[in-house]
Short mmCIF file of C-alpha atoms in Angstrom, two decimals:
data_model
loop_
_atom_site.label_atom_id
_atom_site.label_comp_id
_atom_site.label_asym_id
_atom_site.label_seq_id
_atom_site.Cartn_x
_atom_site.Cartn_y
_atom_site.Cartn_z
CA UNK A 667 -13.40 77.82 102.57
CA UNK A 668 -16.61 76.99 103.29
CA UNK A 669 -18.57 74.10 101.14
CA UNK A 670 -21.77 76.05 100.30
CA UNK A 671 -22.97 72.44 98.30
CA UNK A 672 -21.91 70.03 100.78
CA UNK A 673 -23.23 66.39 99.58
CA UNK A 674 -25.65 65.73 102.31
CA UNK A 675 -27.93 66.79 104.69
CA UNK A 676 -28.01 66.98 108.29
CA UNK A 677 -30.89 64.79 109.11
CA UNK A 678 -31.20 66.40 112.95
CA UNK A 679 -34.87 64.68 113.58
CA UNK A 680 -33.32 61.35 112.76
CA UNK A 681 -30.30 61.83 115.14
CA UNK A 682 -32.36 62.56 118.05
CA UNK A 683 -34.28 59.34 117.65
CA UNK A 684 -30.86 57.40 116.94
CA UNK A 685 -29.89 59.36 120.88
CA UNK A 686 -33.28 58.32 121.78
CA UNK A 687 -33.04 54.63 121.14
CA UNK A 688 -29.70 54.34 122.26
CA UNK A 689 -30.78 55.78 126.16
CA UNK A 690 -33.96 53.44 125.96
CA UNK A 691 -31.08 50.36 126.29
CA UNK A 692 -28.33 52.03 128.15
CA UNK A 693 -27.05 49.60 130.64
CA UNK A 694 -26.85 52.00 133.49
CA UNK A 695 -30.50 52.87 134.29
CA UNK A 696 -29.44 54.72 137.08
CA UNK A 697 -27.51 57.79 134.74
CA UNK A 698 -30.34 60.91 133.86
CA UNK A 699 -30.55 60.11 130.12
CA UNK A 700 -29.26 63.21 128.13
CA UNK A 701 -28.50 63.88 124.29
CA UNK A 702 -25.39 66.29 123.44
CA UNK A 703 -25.76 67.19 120.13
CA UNK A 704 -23.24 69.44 118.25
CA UNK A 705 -24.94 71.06 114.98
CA UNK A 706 -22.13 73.06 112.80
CA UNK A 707 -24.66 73.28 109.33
CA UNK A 708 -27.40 74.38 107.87
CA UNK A 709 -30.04 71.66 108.84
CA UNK A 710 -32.68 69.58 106.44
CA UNK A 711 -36.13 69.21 108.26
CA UNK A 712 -39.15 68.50 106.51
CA UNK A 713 -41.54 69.06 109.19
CA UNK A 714 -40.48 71.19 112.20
CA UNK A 715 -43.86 71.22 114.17
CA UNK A 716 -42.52 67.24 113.95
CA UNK A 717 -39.43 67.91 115.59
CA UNK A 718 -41.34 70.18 118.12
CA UNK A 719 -43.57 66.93 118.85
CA UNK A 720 -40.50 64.87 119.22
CA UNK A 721 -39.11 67.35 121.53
CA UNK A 722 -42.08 66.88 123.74
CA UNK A 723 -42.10 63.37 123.70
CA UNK A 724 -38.43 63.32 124.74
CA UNK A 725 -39.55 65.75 127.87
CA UNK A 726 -42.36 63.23 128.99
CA UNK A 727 -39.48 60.37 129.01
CA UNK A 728 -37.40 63.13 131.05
CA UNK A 729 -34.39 62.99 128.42
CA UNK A 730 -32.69 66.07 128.54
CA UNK A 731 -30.66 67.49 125.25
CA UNK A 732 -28.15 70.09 125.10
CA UNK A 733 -27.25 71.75 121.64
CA UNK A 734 -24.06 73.07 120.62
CA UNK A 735 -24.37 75.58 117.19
CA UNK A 736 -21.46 76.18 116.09
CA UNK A 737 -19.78 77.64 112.82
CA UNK A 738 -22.66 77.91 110.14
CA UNK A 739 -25.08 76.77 112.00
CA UNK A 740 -26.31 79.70 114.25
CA UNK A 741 -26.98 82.04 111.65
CA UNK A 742 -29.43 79.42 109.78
CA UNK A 743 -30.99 77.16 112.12
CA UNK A 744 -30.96 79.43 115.62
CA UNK A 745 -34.79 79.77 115.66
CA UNK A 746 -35.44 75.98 114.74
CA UNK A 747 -32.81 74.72 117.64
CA UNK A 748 -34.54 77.11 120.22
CA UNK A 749 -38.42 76.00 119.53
CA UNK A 750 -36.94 72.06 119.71
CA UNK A 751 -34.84 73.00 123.11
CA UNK A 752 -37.77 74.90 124.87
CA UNK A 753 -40.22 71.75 123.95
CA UNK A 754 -37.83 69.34 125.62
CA UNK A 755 -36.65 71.87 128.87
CA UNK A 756 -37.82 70.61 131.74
CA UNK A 757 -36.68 72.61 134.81
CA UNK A 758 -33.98 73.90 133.16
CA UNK A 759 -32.51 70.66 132.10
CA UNK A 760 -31.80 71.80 128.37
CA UNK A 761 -29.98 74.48 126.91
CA UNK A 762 -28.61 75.86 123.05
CA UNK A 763 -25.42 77.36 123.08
CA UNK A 764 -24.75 79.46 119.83
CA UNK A 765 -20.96 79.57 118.62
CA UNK A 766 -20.90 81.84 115.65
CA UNK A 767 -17.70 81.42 114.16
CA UNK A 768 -16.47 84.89 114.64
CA UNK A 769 -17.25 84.23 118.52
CA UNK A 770 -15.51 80.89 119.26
CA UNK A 771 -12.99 81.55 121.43
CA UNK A 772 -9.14 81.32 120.78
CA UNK A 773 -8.95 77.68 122.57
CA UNK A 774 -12.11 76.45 120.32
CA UNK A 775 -14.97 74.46 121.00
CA UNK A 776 -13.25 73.07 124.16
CA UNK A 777 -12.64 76.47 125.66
CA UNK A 778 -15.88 77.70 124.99
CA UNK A 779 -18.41 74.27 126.68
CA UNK A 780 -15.98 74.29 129.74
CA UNK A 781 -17.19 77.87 130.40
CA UNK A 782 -20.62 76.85 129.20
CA UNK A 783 -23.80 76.38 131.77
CA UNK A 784 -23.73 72.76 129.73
CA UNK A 785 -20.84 71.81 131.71
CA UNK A 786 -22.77 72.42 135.11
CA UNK A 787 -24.72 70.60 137.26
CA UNK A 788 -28.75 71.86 137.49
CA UNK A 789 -28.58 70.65 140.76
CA UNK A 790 -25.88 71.38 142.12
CA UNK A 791 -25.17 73.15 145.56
CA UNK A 792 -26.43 76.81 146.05
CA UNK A 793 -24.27 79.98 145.86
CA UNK A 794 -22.20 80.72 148.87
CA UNK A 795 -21.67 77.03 149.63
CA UNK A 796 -18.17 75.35 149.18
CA UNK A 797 -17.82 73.76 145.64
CA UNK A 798 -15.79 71.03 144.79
CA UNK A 799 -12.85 71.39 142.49
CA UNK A 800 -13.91 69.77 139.02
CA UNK A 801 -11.52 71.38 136.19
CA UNK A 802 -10.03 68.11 135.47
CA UNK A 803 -13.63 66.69 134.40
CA UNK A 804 -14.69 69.37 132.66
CA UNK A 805 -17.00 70.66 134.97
CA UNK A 806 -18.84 67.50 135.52
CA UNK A 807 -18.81 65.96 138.49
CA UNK A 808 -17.80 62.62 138.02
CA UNK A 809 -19.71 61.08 140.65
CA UNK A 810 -23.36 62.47 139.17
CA UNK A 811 -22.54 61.60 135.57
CA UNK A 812 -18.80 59.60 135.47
CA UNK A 813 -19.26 58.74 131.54
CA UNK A 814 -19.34 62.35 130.68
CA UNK A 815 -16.95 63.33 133.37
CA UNK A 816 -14.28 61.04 131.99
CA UNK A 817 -15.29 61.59 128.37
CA UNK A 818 -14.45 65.45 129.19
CA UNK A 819 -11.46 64.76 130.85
CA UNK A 820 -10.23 62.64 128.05
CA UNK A 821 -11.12 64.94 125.67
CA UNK A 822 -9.24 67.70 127.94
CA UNK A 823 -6.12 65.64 128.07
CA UNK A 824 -5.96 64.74 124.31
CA UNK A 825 -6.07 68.60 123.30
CA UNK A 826 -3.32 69.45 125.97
CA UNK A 827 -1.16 66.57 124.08
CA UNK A 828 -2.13 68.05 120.49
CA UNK A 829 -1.25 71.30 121.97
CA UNK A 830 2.12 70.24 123.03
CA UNK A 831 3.09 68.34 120.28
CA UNK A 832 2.46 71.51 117.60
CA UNK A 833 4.49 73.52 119.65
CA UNK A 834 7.06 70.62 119.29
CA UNK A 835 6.81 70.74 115.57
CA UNK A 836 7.06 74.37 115.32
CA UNK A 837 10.04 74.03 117.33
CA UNK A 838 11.65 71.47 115.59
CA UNK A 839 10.78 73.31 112.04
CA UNK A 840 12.44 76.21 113.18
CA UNK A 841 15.41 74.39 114.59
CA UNK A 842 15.91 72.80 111.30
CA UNK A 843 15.16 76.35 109.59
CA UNK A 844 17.82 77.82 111.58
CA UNK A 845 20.28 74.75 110.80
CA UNK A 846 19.87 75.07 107.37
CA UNK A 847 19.96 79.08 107.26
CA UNK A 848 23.72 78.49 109.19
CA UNK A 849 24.59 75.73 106.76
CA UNK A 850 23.64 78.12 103.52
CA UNK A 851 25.78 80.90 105.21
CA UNK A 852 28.61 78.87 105.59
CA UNK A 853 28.67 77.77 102.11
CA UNK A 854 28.30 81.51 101.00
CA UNK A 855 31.22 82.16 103.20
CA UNK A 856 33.18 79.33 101.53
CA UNK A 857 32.56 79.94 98.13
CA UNK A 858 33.88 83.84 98.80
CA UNK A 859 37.05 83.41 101.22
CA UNK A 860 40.37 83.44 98.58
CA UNK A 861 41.86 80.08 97.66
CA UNK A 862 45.45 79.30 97.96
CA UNK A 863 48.06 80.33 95.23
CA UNK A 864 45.65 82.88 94.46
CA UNK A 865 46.45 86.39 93.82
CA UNK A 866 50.36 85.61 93.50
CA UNK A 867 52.89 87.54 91.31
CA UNK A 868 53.77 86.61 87.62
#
């Protein structure tokens, strides 16, 4: 059920200055700076020609951010996302990806960004030419961005385990279902089958 009063705010403005501060002393200089942010409520922004400014300023320190909206957040903050994206784009370098929740696919978030154009590189080679196998990294090729890369294939790998180990569960709950199903029957069985001496003569 969804929490319609949730206790606090999502202070979106702040974060992207947290992301900002954080790429300013990266230790890797060399990495494109990027923000992924994932936005999944109703946002509080006091002043959203602000955030607009912000999103400039990030473009003129060529810091690109992808936004995932997912859940509640598309139907309530869409327009707001889209003017902060388009400030920061910069040749394509930024993107919103809306994820209503009746649109999320069966395999979840997951499912959904490694079909994304988030997951690919802008420069990456023209159509036609051979490209390189990168399912296992999510998309990203490890050698442009290997944080992300491995972050994604982590990520990957730890849902494949979660995966694996409900179906265990489910197995092992019906196994134990079944046991105790043949256990009950037997008992039935035992309390009805005729004792000895019973039904003798006078």
């Amino acid at each position: 059920e969804v929490n319609k009063t949730p206790r606090h705010s999502v202070q979106f403005d702040k974060a992207m200055k947290v992301g900002w501060m954080s790429l300013k002393h990266r230790m890797n200089k060399n990495q494109r700076p990027r923000i992924v942010a994932f936005v999944g409520s109703p946002l509080f922004v006091p002043d959203e020609q602000e955030l607009v400014r912000w999103g400039r300023k990030l473009r003129k320190n060529n810091v690109a951010v992808d936004v995932v909206s997912f859940g509640e957040s598309p139907a309530s903050n869409t327009p707001l996302l889209q003017a902060f994206v388009d400030a920061v784009c910069k040749d394509g370098n930024s993107r919103l990806l809306n994820l209503p929740a009746d649109k999320c696919p069966p395999g979840g978030l997951s499912d959904a960004l490694f079909s994304s154009p988030l997951l690919r590189d802008p420069s990456a080679q023209p159509r036609g030419a051979p490209q390189p196998d990168l399912s296992e990294f999510g998309g990203v090729n490890p050698e442009i961005d290997p944080e992300l890369a491995m972050a994604l294939k982590l990520s990957a790998q730890e849902e494949k385990d979660r995966r694996e180990q409900e179906v265990q569960r489910e197995k092992a709950a019906l196994a134990r279902s079944a046991a105790a199903a043949k256990a009950e029957e037997g008992a039935s069985n035992a309390n009805r089958a005729p004792h000895a001496g019973d039904g003798g003569g006078d």
